[in-house]
Coordinates of C-alpha atoms (C1' of nucleotides) in Angstrom, one line a residue:
Chain A
V254 CA 144.8 77.7 28.5
I255 CA 144.2 74.9 31.0
C256 CA 140.5 75.6 30.7
V257 CA 140.6 75.2 26.9
T258 CA 142.5 71.9 27.1
H259 CA 140.0 70.7 29.6
E260 CA 137.1 71.5 27.4
V261 CA 138.7 69.9 24.3
T262 CA 139.3 66.8 26.3
A263 CA 135.8 66.6 27.6
G264 CA 134.6 67.3 24.0
G265 CA 136.5 64.4 22.8
A266 CA 135.1 62.1 25.5
S267 CA 131.5 63.2 24.8
Q268 CA 132.1 62.6 21.1
G269 CA 132.7 59.0 22.1
S270 CA 129.3 58.8 23.7
R271 CA 126.0 59.2 21.9
G272 CA 126.1 63.0 22.1
A273 CA 128.5 63.0 19.2
G274 CA 129.5 66.4 17.8
L275 CA 128.7 68.3 21.1
T276 CA 130.9 71.3 21.5
A277 CA 131.9 72.7 24.8
R278 CA 129.4 75.5 24.2
D279 CA 126.7 73.0 23.7
R280 CA 127.4 71.2 26.8
A281 CA 127.7 74.4 28.8
R282 CA 124.4 75.4 27.4
A283 CA 122.7 72.2 28.4
Q284 CA 124.0 72.4 31.9
I285 CA 123.1 76.0 32.4
T286 CA 119.6 75.2 31.1
R287 CA 119.4 72.5 33.7
E288 CA 120.6 74.8 36.4
I289 CA 117.9 77.4 35.5
R290 CA 115.2 74.7 35.6
D291 CA 116.4 73.5 38.9
E292 CA 116.5 76.9 40.5
A293 CA 113.1 77.8 39.1
L294 CA 111.7 74.6 40.5
R295 CA 113.2 75.3 43.9
Q296 CA 111.5 78.7 43.8
V297 CA 108.1 77.2 42.8
A298 CA 108.5 74.5 45.5
A299 CA 109.2 77.3 48.0
D300 CA 106.7 80.0 47.1
G301 CA 104.3 78.6 44.4
A302 CA 104.1 79.2 40.7
Q303 CA 102.7 82.6 40.8
R304 CA 105.7 83.8 42.6
L305 CA 108.2 82.5 40.1
S306 CA 110.3 85.4 38.9
L307 CA 113.0 85.4 36.2
R308 CA 114.8 88.1 38.0
A309 CA 114.9 86.0 41.2
V310 CA 116.1 83.0 39.4
A311 CA 118.8 84.9 37.7
R312 CA 119.9 86.4 41.0
S313 CA 120.2 83.0 42.6
L314 CA 122.3 81.9 39.7
G315 CA 124.6 84.9 39.8
M316 CA 123.5 86.0 36.4
V317 CA 121.9 89.1 35.1
S318 CA 118.2 88.7 34.4
S319 CA 118.5 89.4 30.7
A320 CA 120.9 86.5 30.3
L321 CA 118.0 84.1 30.9
Y322 CA 116.6 85.1 27.6
R323 CA 119.3 83.1 25.9
Y324 CA 117.8 80.0 27.4
F325 CA 114.0 80.6 27.7
P326 CA 112.3 83.0 25.4
S327 CA 109.9 84.1 28.2
R328 CA 108.7 83.4 31.7
D329 CA 105.9 81.4 30.4
D330 CA 108.2 79.0 28.5
L331 CA 110.1 78.4 31.7
L332 CA 106.8 77.7 33.5
T333 CA 105.9 75.3 30.7
A334 CA 109.2 73.4 31.1
L335 CA 108.5 73.1 34.9
I336 CA 105.0 71.8 34.2
V337 CA 106.3 69.1 31.8
D338 CA 108.9 68.2 34.4
A339 CA 106.3 67.8 37.1
Y340 CA 104.1 65.6 35.0
E341 CA 107.1 63.5 34.2
A342 CA 108.2 63.1 37.8
L343 CA 104.7 62.3 39.0
S344 CA 104.1 59.7 36.2
A345 CA 107.5 58.2 36.6
G346 CA 106.8 57.7 40.3
A347 CA 103.4 56.2 39.7
E348 CA 104.7 53.9 37.0
A349 CA 107.5 52.6 39.2
A350 CA 105.2 52.0 42.1
V351 CA 102.8 50.1 39.9
A352 CA 105.5 48.1 38.3
A353 CA 106.8 47.0 41.7
R354 CA 103.7 44.9 42.3
P355 CA 102.9 41.5 40.6
R356 CA 101.3 42.1 37.2
S357 CA 98.2 40.2 38.1
D358 CA 97.6 41.9 41.5
F359 CA 95.3 44.6 40.1
R360 CA 94.0 45.9 43.4
G361 CA 97.6 46.1 44.7
R362 CA 98.6 48.0 41.6
W363 CA 95.7 50.4 42.0
R364 CA 96.6 50.9 45.7
A365 CA 100.3 51.5 44.8
C366 CA 99.3 53.9 42.1
C367 CA 97.1 55.9 44.5
Q368 CA 99.7 56.0 47.3
A369 CA 102.4 57.0 44.9
I370 CA 100.4 59.9 43.5
R371 CA 99.4 61.1 47.0
G372 CA 102.9 60.7 48.3
W373 CA 104.4 62.7 45.5
A374 CA 101.7 65.4 46.0
L375 CA 102.4 65.7 49.7
A376 CA 106.1 65.8 49.1
H377 CA 105.8 68.4 46.3
P378 CA 102.7 70.5 47.1
H379 CA 103.5 73.4 44.9
E380 CA 104.5 71.3 41.9
Y381 CA 101.2 69.4 42.4
A382 CA 99.4 72.7 42.5
L383 CA 101.2 73.7 39.3
I384 CA 99.7 70.9 37.4
Y385 CA 96.4 70.2 39.3
G386 CA 95.6 73.4 41.0
S387 CA 93.6 76.4 39.8
P388 CA 95.3 77.8 36.6
V389 CA 98.0 80.4 36.9
P390 CA 96.3 83.6 35.8
G391 CA 97.5 84.9 32.5
Y392 CA 99.2 81.6 31.7
Q393 CA 97.8 79.5 28.9
A394 CA 99.1 75.9 28.9
P395 CA 100.5 75.2 25.5
T396 CA 100.0 71.9 23.7
E397 CA 103.4 70.5 24.8
T398 CA 101.8 69.8 28.2
I399 CA 99.1 67.5 26.8
A400 CA 101.3 64.5 26.2
P401 CA 103.0 64.4 29.7
A402 CA 99.5 64.9 31.3
G403 CA 98.3 61.9 29.4
R404 CA 101.2 59.8 30.8
V405 CA 99.7 60.0 34.2
A406 CA 96.4 58.9 33.0
A407 CA 98.0 56.1 31.0
V408 CA 99.1 54.4 34.2
L409 CA 95.5 53.8 35.2
G410 CA 94.5 53.0 31.6
V411 CA 97.1 50.2 31.3
L412 CA 96.0 48.9 34.7
I413 CA 92.3 48.6 33.9
S414 CA 93.2 47.2 30.4
D415 CA 95.2 44.4 32.0
A416 CA 92.5 43.7 34.6
C417 CA 89.7 43.5 32.0
Q418 CA 91.7 41.1 29.9
A419 CA 92.6 38.9 32.8
D420 CA 89.2 38.9 34.4
P421 CA 86.2 39.1 32.1
A422 CA 83.9 39.2 35.1
I423 CA 84.8 42.9 35.5
A424 CA 83.4 43.8 32.1
L425 CA 80.4 41.6 32.6
A426 CA 79.4 43.1 35.9
A427 CA 79.8 46.6 34.6
R428 CA 77.7 45.9 31.5
R429 CA 74.7 45.3 33.6
Q430 CA 74.4 49.0 34.2
P431 CA 74.3 50.7 30.8
L432 CA 75.2 54.3 30.5
P433 CA 73.2 57.2 29.0
G434 CA 74.0 57.6 25.3
Q435 CA 76.3 60.6 25.4
L436 CA 78.3 59.3 28.3
A437 CA 78.8 56.0 26.6
A438 CA 80.2 57.7 23.5
Q439 CA 82.5 59.8 25.7
A440 CA 83.7 56.8 27.6
D441 CA 84.4 54.9 24.4
A442 CA 86.5 57.8 23.2
V443 CA 88.5 57.7 26.4
A444 CA 88.9 54.0 26.1
E445 CA 90.2 54.3 22.6
A446 CA 92.9 56.7 23.8
M447 CA 93.8 55.2 27.1
A448 CA 92.6 51.7 27.5
P449 CA 91.7 50.0 24.2
G450 CA 89.1 47.3 24.5
V451 CA 87.7 48.3 27.9
P452 CA 84.0 48.6 27.7
A453 CA 82.4 52.0 28.4
P454 CA 80.7 51.2 31.7
V455 CA 84.0 50.2 33.2
I456 CA 85.6 53.3 31.9
A457 CA 82.9 55.4 33.5
R458 CA 83.7 53.9 36.8
V459 CA 87.4 54.4 36.3
L460 CA 86.7 58.0 35.7
I461 CA 84.9 58.2 39.0
A462 CA 87.9 56.7 40.7
W463 CA 90.2 59.1 38.9
T464 CA 88.3 62.2 39.9
Q465 CA 87.9 60.8 43.4
L466 CA 91.7 60.3 43.7
F467 CA 92.7 63.7 42.6
G468 CA 89.8 65.4 44.4
M469 CA 90.8 63.9 47.7
I470 CA 94.4 64.9 47.2
S471 CA 93.5 68.4 46.1
L472 CA 91.1 69.0 49.0
E473 CA 93.6 67.6 51.4
L474 CA 96.5 69.6 50.1
F475 CA 94.7 72.9 49.7
G476 CA 93.2 72.6 53.1
Q477 CA 89.6 72.9 52.1
L478 CA 88.2 70.2 54.2
G479 CA 86.6 72.4 56.9
G480 CA 89.0 71.5 59.7
S481 CA 87.1 68.5 61.0
A482 CA 87.0 66.4 57.9
R483 CA 90.7 66.4 57.0
P484 CA 91.6 63.1 55.4
G485 CA 94.7 61.6 56.8
G486 CA 96.0 58.5 55.2
D487 CA 93.2 56.4 56.8
F488 CA 90.4 58.1 54.9
F489 CA 92.5 58.0 51.7
G490 CA 93.1 54.3 52.0
Y491 CA 89.5 53.6 52.8
A492 CA 88.3 55.6 49.8
T493 CA 90.8 53.9 47.6
E494 CA 89.4 50.5 48.6
Q495 CA 85.8 51.7 47.8
M496 CA 86.9 52.9 44.4
A497 CA 88.6 49.5 43.8
D498 CA 85.3 47.9 44.6
L499 CA 83.4 50.3 42.4
M500 CA 85.8 49.5 39.4
G501 CA 85.2 45.8 40.1
L502 CA 88.9 45.0 40.9
P503 CA 89.1 41.5 42.5
A504 CA 90.1 41.6 46.1
Chain B
V1399 CA 70.6 123.1 52.0
I1400 CA 68.4 120.9 50.0
C1401 CA 70.9 118.2 50.4
V1402 CA 70.9 118.5 54.2
T1403 CA 67.1 118.4 54.3
H1404 CA 67.1 115.3 52.2
E1405 CA 69.4 113.6 54.6
V1406 CA 67.6 114.5 57.7
T1407 CA 64.4 113.2 56.2
A1408 CA 66.0 109.9 55.2
G1409 CA 67.5 109.7 58.6
G1410 CA 64.2 110.1 60.2
A1411 CA 62.7 107.4 58.0
S1412 CA 65.5 104.9 58.7
Q1413 CA 65.1 105.6 62.4
G1414 CA 61.6 104.2 62.1
S1415 CA 63.0 100.9 60.7
R1416 CA 65.2 98.6 62.7
G1417 CA 68.4 100.5 61.7
A1418 CA 67.5 103.0 64.4
G1419 CA 70.0 105.8 65.1
L1420 CA 71.7 105.4 61.7
T1421 CA 73.1 108.7 60.6
A1422 CA 73.6 109.8 57.0
R1423 CA 77.3 109.0 57.4
D1424 CA 76.6 105.5 58.6
R1425 CA 74.3 104.8 55.7
A1426 CA 76.8 106.3 53.2
R1427 CA 79.5 104.2 54.7
A1428 CA 77.5 101.0 54.5
Q1429 CA 76.7 101.7 50.9
I1430 CA 80.2 102.5 49.8
T1431 CA 81.5 99.4 51.6
R1432 CA 79.0 97.5 49.5
E1433 CA 80.1 99.2 46.3
I1434 CA 83.7 98.3 47.0
R1435 CA 82.8 94.7 47.6
D1436 CA 80.9 94.5 44.5
E1437 CA 83.6 96.1 42.4
A1438 CA 86.2 93.8 43.9
L1439 CA 84.0 90.8 43.2
R1440 CA 83.6 92.0 39.6
Q1441 CA 87.4 92.1 39.3
V1442 CA 87.8 88.7 40.8
A1443 CA 85.2 87.2 38.5
A1444 CA 86.9 88.7 35.5
D1445 CA 90.6 88.1 36.3
G1446 CA 90.9 85.8 39.4
A1447 CA 91.8 86.5 42.9
Q1448 CA 95.5 87.0 42.4
R1449 CA 94.8 89.9 40.1
L1450 CA 92.6 91.7 42.6
S1451 CA 94.1 95.1 43.1
L1452 CA 93.1 97.8 45.5
R1453 CA 94.2 100.5 43.2
A1454 CA 92.1 99.1 40.3
V1455 CA 89.1 98.8 42.5
A1456 CA 89.5 102.4 43.6
R1457 CA 90.0 103.5 40.1
S1458 CA 86.8 101.9 39.0
L1459 CA 84.9 103.6 41.8
G1460 CA 86.4 107.0 41.0
M1461 CA 88.2 107.1 44.3
V1462 CA 91.8 107.5 45.2
S1463 CA 93.4 104.2 46.3
S1464 CA 94.2 105.4 49.8
A1465 CA 90.5 106.1 50.4
L1466 CA 89.8 102.4 50.4
Y1467 CA 91.7 102.1 53.7
R1468 CA 88.8 103.8 55.4
Y1469 CA 86.8 100.7 54.6
F1470 CA 89.2 97.8 54.6
P1471 CA 92.4 97.8 56.6
S1472 CA 94.2 95.9 53.9
R1473 CA 93.9 94.0 50.7
D1474 CA 93.7 90.7 52.6
D1475 CA 90.7 91.9 54.5
L1476 CA 89.0 92.7 51.3
L1477 CA 89.8 89.2 50.0
T1478 CA 88.5 87.7 53.2
A1479 CA 85.2 89.6 52.8
L1480 CA 84.9 88.2 49.2
I1481 CA 85.6 84.7 50.4
V1482 CA 82.9 84.9 53.0
D1483 CA 80.5 86.2 50.4
A1484 CA 81.3 83.4 48.0
Y1485 CA 80.7 80.8 50.7
E1486 CA 77.4 82.4 51.6
A1487 CA 76.3 82.6 48.0
L1488 CA 77.2 79.0 47.3
S1489 CA 75.6 77.6 50.4
A1490 CA 72.5 79.8 50.0
G1491 CA 72.1 78.3 46.5
A1492 CA 72.5 74.8 47.7
E1493 CA 70.1 75.2 50.6
A1494 CA 67.5 76.6 48.3
A1495 CA 67.9 73.9 45.8
V1496 CA 67.7 71.2 48.5
A1497 CA 64.6 72.9 50.2
A1498 CA 62.7 72.9 46.9
R1499 CA 62.4 69.1 46.9
P1500 CA 60.2 67.1 49.2
R1501 CA 61.8 66.5 52.5
S1502 CA 61.7 62.7 52.2
D1503 CA 63.1 62.6 48.7
F1504 CA 66.7 62.1 49.9
R1505 CA 68.1 61.1 46.5
G1506 CA 66.4 64.0 44.9
R1507 CA 67.8 66.4 47.6
W1508 CA 71.2 65.0 47.0
R1509 CA 70.9 65.5 43.2
A1510 CA 69.6 69.0 43.7
C1511 CA 72.5 69.8 46.0
C1512 CA 75.1 68.5 43.6
Q1513 CA 73.5 70.3 40.6
A1514 CA 73.2 73.5 42.5
I1515 CA 76.9 73.5 43.6
R1516 CA 78.1 72.6 40.1
G1517 CA 75.8 75.2 38.5
W1518 CA 77.1 77.9 40.8
A1519 CA 80.7 76.9 40.2
L1520 CA 80.3 76.9 36.4
A1521 CA 78.6 80.3 36.6
H1522 CA 81.2 81.8 39.0
P1523 CA 84.4 80.0 38.2
H1524 CA 86.8 82.5 39.8
E1525 CA 84.7 82.7 42.9
Y1526 CA 84.7 79.0 43.1
A1527 CA 88.5 79.0 42.6
L1528 CA 88.7 81.6 45.3
I1529 CA 87.2 79.2 47.9
Y1530 CA 88.1 75.7 46.5
G1531 CA 91.1 76.4 44.3
S1532 CA 94.8 76.3 45.2
P1533 CA 95.5 78.9 47.9
V1534 CA 96.3 82.5 46.9
P1535 CA 100.0 82.8 47.7
G1536 CA 100.8 85.0 50.7
Y1537 CA 97.2 84.9 51.9
Q1538 CA 96.4 83.0 55.0
A1539 CA 92.6 82.5 55.4
P1540 CA 91.6 83.9 58.8
T1541 CA 89.2 82.1 61.2
E1542 CA 86.3 84.1 60.0
T1543 CA 86.1 82.0 56.9
I1544 CA 85.6 78.7 58.8
A1545 CA 82.0 79.2 59.7
P1546 CA 80.8 80.1 56.2
A1547 CA 82.7 77.1 54.8
G1548 CA 81.0 74.9 57.3
R1549 CA 77.6 76.1 56.1
V1550 CA 78.2 74.4 52.7
A1551 CA 79.0 71.2 54.4
A1552 CA 76.0 71.5 56.7
V1553 CA 73.7 71.1 53.7
L1554 CA 74.9 67.6 53.2
G1555 CA 75.1 67.0 56.9
V1556 CA 71.4 67.8 57.5
L1557 CA 70.5 65.7 54.5
I1558 CA 72.2 62.5 55.6
S1559 CA 70.9 63.1 59.1
D1560 CA 67.4 63.2 57.9
A1561 CA 67.9 60.2 55.7
C1562 CA 69.4 58.1 58.5
Q1563 CA 66.5 58.9 60.8
A1564 CA 63.8 58.2 58.2
D1565 CA 65.4 55.0 56.9
P1566 CA 67.4 52.9 59.5
A1567 CA 68.4 50.5 56.7
I1568 CA 71.0 53.0 55.7
A1569 CA 72.9 52.8 59.0
L1570 CA 72.4 49.1 59.2
A1571 CA 73.9 48.4 55.7
A1572 CA 76.9 50.6 56.4
R1573 CA 77.6 49.0 59.8
R1574 CA 78.4 45.8 58.1
Q1575 CA 81.6 47.3 57.0
P1576 CA 83.4 48.6 60.1
L1577 CA 86.1 51.2 59.7
P1578 CA 89.8 51.1 60.8
G1579 CA 90.0 52.6 64.2
Q1580 CA 91.4 56.0 63.5
L1581 CA 89.1 56.7 60.7
A1582 CA 86.1 55.7 62.9
A1583 CA 87.1 58.3 65.4
Q1584 CA 87.6 61.0 62.8
A1585 CA 84.2 60.1 61.3
D1586 CA 82.6 60.3 64.7
A1587 CA 84.1 63.8 65.2
V1588 CA 82.7 64.9 61.8
A1589 CA 79.3 63.4 62.7
E1590 CA 79.2 65.4 66.0
A1591 CA 79.8 68.6 64.2
M1592 CA 77.7 68.1 61.1
A1593 CA 75.3 65.3 61.4
P1594 CA 74.6 64.2 65.0
G1595 CA 73.6 60.6 65.3
V1596 CA 74.8 59.4 62.0
P1597 CA 77.1 56.3 62.4
A1598 CA 80.7 56.6 61.4
P1599 CA 80.5 54.2 58.4
V1600 CA 77.8 56.3 56.8
I1601 CA 79.9 59.4 57.5
A1602 CA 82.9 57.8 55.8
R1603 CA 80.8 57.2 52.7
V1604 CA 79.4 60.7 52.7
L1605 CA 83.0 62.1 52.9
I1606 CA 83.7 60.1 49.8
A1607 CA 80.7 61.5 48.0
W1608 CA 81.8 65.0 49.2
T1609 CA 85.3 64.8 47.9
Q1610 CA 84.0 63.2 44.7
L1611 CA 81.6 66.1 44.2
F1612 CA 84.2 68.8 44.6
G1613 CA 86.9 66.8 42.9
M1614 CA 84.8 66.5 39.8
I1615 CA 83.9 70.2 39.7
S1616 CA 87.5 71.3 40.3
L1617 CA 88.9 69.0 37.6
E1618 CA 86.2 70.1 35.2
L1619 CA 86.6 73.8 35.9
F1620 CA 90.3 73.9 36.0
G1621 CA 90.5 71.9 32.7
Q1622 CA 92.7 69.2 34.1
L1623 CA 91.0 66.3 32.5
G1624 CA 93.4 65.6 29.7
G1625 CA 91.2 66.8 26.9
S1626 CA 89.5 63.4 26.3
A1627 CA 88.0 62.8 29.7
R1628 CA 86.1 66.1 30.1
P1629 CA 83.1 65.5 32.2
G1630 CA 80.0 67.2 30.9
G1631 CA 76.8 67.1 32.8
D1632 CA 76.3 63.5 31.8
F1633 CA 79.3 62.2 33.6
F1634 CA 78.5 64.4 36.5
G1635 CA 75.0 63.0 36.8
Y1636 CA 76.2 59.5 36.5
A1637 CA 78.8 59.9 39.3
T1638 CA 76.2 61.6 41.4
E1639 CA 74.0 58.6 41.2
Q1640 CA 76.9 56.2 42.0
M1641 CA 77.6 58.3 45.1
A1642 CA 73.9 58.1 46.1
D1643 CA 74.2 54.4 45.8
L1644 CA 77.4 54.4 47.8
M1645 CA 75.8 56.4 50.6
G1646 CA 72.8 54.0 50.6
L1647 CA 70.2 56.7 49.7
P1648 CA 67.0 54.9 48.6
A1649 CA 66.2 55.2 44.9
Chain C
dT1274 C1' 148.5 74.8 11.8
dG1275 C1' 147.0 79.7 11.5
dT1276 C1' 144.1 83.3 10.4
dA1277 C1' 139.5 85.9 9.4
dC1278 C1' 135.0 85.8 10.3
dA1279 C1' 130.6 84.4 12.3
dT1280 C1' 128.2 82.9 16.2
dC1281 C1' 126.7 83.2 20.7
dA1282 C1' 126.7 83.9 26.2
dG1283 C1' 126.5 87.3 29.2
dT1284 C1' 126.5 92.5 30.8
dG1285 C1' 124.5 96.6 32.3
dA1286 C1' 121.4 100.1 31.7
dA1287 C1' 117.0 101.4 30.6
dC1288 C1' 111.8 101.3 29.7
dG1289 C1' 107.5 101.2 31.4
dC1290 C1' 104.6 99.2 34.4
dG1291 C1' 101.8 98.3 38.6
dC1292 C1' 101.4 97.4 43.2
dG1293 C1' 100.2 98.1 48.8
dT1294 C1' 100.6 101.2 52.1
dT1295 C1' 101.6 105.7 54.8
dC1296 C1' 100.9 110.4 55.9
dA1297 C1' 99.8 115.2 56.4
dC1298 C1' 96.1 117.6 54.8
dT1299 C1' 91.1 119.7 53.7
dG1300 C1' 86.5 120.0 54.2
dA1301 C1' 82.2 118.0 55.3
dT1302 C1' 79.3 115.7 58.8
dG1303 C1' 77.9 114.7 63.6
dT1304 C1' 77.7 115.9 68.7
dA1305 C1' 77.4 118.4 73.1
dC1306 C1' 76.6 122.4 75.3
Chain D
dT317 C1' 68.4 127.4 67.8
dG318 C1' 73.4 128.5 67.6
dT319 C1' 78.0 127.8 68.4
dA320 C1' 82.6 125.1 69.3
dC321 C1' 84.7 121.1 68.9
dA322 C1' 85.4 116.2 67.5
dT323 C1' 85.0 112.8 64.1
dC324 C1' 85.6 111.0 59.9
dA325 C1' 85.7 110.5 54.4
dG326 C1' 88.5 111.5 50.8
dT327 C1' 92.8 113.8 48.5
dG328 C1' 97.3 113.8 46.5
dA329 C1' 101.9 113.0 46.9
dA330 C1' 105.2 110.0 48.1
dC331 C1' 107.9 105.6 49.6
dG332 C1' 109.8 101.6 48.3
dC333 C1' 109.3 97.7 45.9
dG334 C1' 109.5 94.2 42.1
dC335 C1' 108.6 92.7 37.8
dG336 C1' 109.2 91.1 32.4
dT337 C1' 111.5 92.5 28.5
dT338 C1' 114.5 95.1 25.1
dC339 C1' 118.8 96.6 23.3
dA340 C1' 123.5 97.9 22.1
dC341 C1' 127.6 96.2 23.6
dT342 C1' 132.0 93.1 24.9
dG343 C1' 134.5 89.2 24.8
dA344 C1' 134.9 84.3 24.4
dT345 C1' 134.0 80.2 21.5
dG346 C1' 133.4 77.8 17.1
dT347 C1' 134.1 77.3 11.9
dA348 C1' 135.8 77.6 7.2
dC349 C1' 139.5 78.4 4.4

DNA sequence: TGTACATCAGTGAACGCGCGTTCACTGATGTAC
DNA sequence: TGTACATCAGTGAACGCGCGTTCACTGATGTAC
């Protein structure tokens, strides 16, 4: 009885907020869904995505494995939710880091973006692998993951857009090296989606910086740098500056 | 009886070659070991490394799964053998491609190296993932894989060594931008192992080119380029040239 | 406000699958006298 | 050359494990009159 009263009270309170009409059941469902995601994430963080097991998640939550099917129709859907979360966390971090710098300090914003992404990757290696590692076998990323993935790229898109508007010299310098036809068209397509108004040659260099950034992080994280060549933060910072130069960001 | 005669004859023949003293059993063992590797490789190529299963390999070979333990002490040892093979195949391809160009055409050798590595990766995506993808969970690469991994890097090491010796301008140009202390020490260590005599600033740029190369290939192969930004060969070629410029290779 | 019915969360058992690895064993191949 | 013994490849059964997913069911929560 106490329990019922409690729920009714909470229901009334939540009706006052914007979740109007939420029943106790709805709220319980939302919370348990969250708990499942959290526990699944904990397992991915500990053992990697391939090891994610519905049964283990259910076990940790004191549920029976079949109960999870009330919340996620399959293991793959749970994985998809985690992937979306990872993209969101990464891009939120990058956005915040970039926003913390003066709007006109383009090189500083680029640095902040790189550091934030690397920092997040080092802190969450398995989540990073989940979104930028080799694909999980048998899992086909559904279309829902495309938008969150784009949000990460948009951080850089906005940055270069701002820089090009503020400093026409960037575009001018890049234009002196025209691109082969097909690449120019590709770059234009990218510009339209991510950085309207930025000329193709600049975009091409931004793409180089982009692949450099994730390439470095992946090689470092996955330990594929032959022992001797492991890039600590020093190499990362150095490469970041070189890429800023390549993109033509003012010093 | 016929069978025995046959074997004795073959044994005699092989004693004439450098595999002296090889018994029929030894030769059978070598061949079956090869067949196991080949079949395992076929499975990795088809389904990825995580899906490699001793039982499936045995099944394909018409053996019973426990028989494989005569040849490989565990699944991990089989994986290790495949990893070594993959490194060897990749580096052999890169070496051949580089060797096919005139020794003094440094930019051409660099281009050939990049194209060979990308070509091999596209042709053998799962094997590429095996060596440059996110680590297989639960598998710890043993020390035997270090040397073959280094062989790939050595291709680039020899190249830049040659270039620096032939064209002192490369080193001179790079020296104008000194490195932060720790990075210089790291680069010197890399130089000592891979490219003796090459100054640290050049090495730092080579490392950028190196991470760029594998970063591009990984992002392309693993499909993590947000749909729009997928790098066909055009982008790859463009980036390759930019990296040649960065390293200071003469045009 | 009270009752009858519909909805839904969670249970527990089961299905069917595949895996890596061990072990006692048989029979063929190699070796030493 | 012939025999006795040691080595080794391959067999078949078993151990113990974990997984994703389905299904009929119970009991609590929500809804409509």
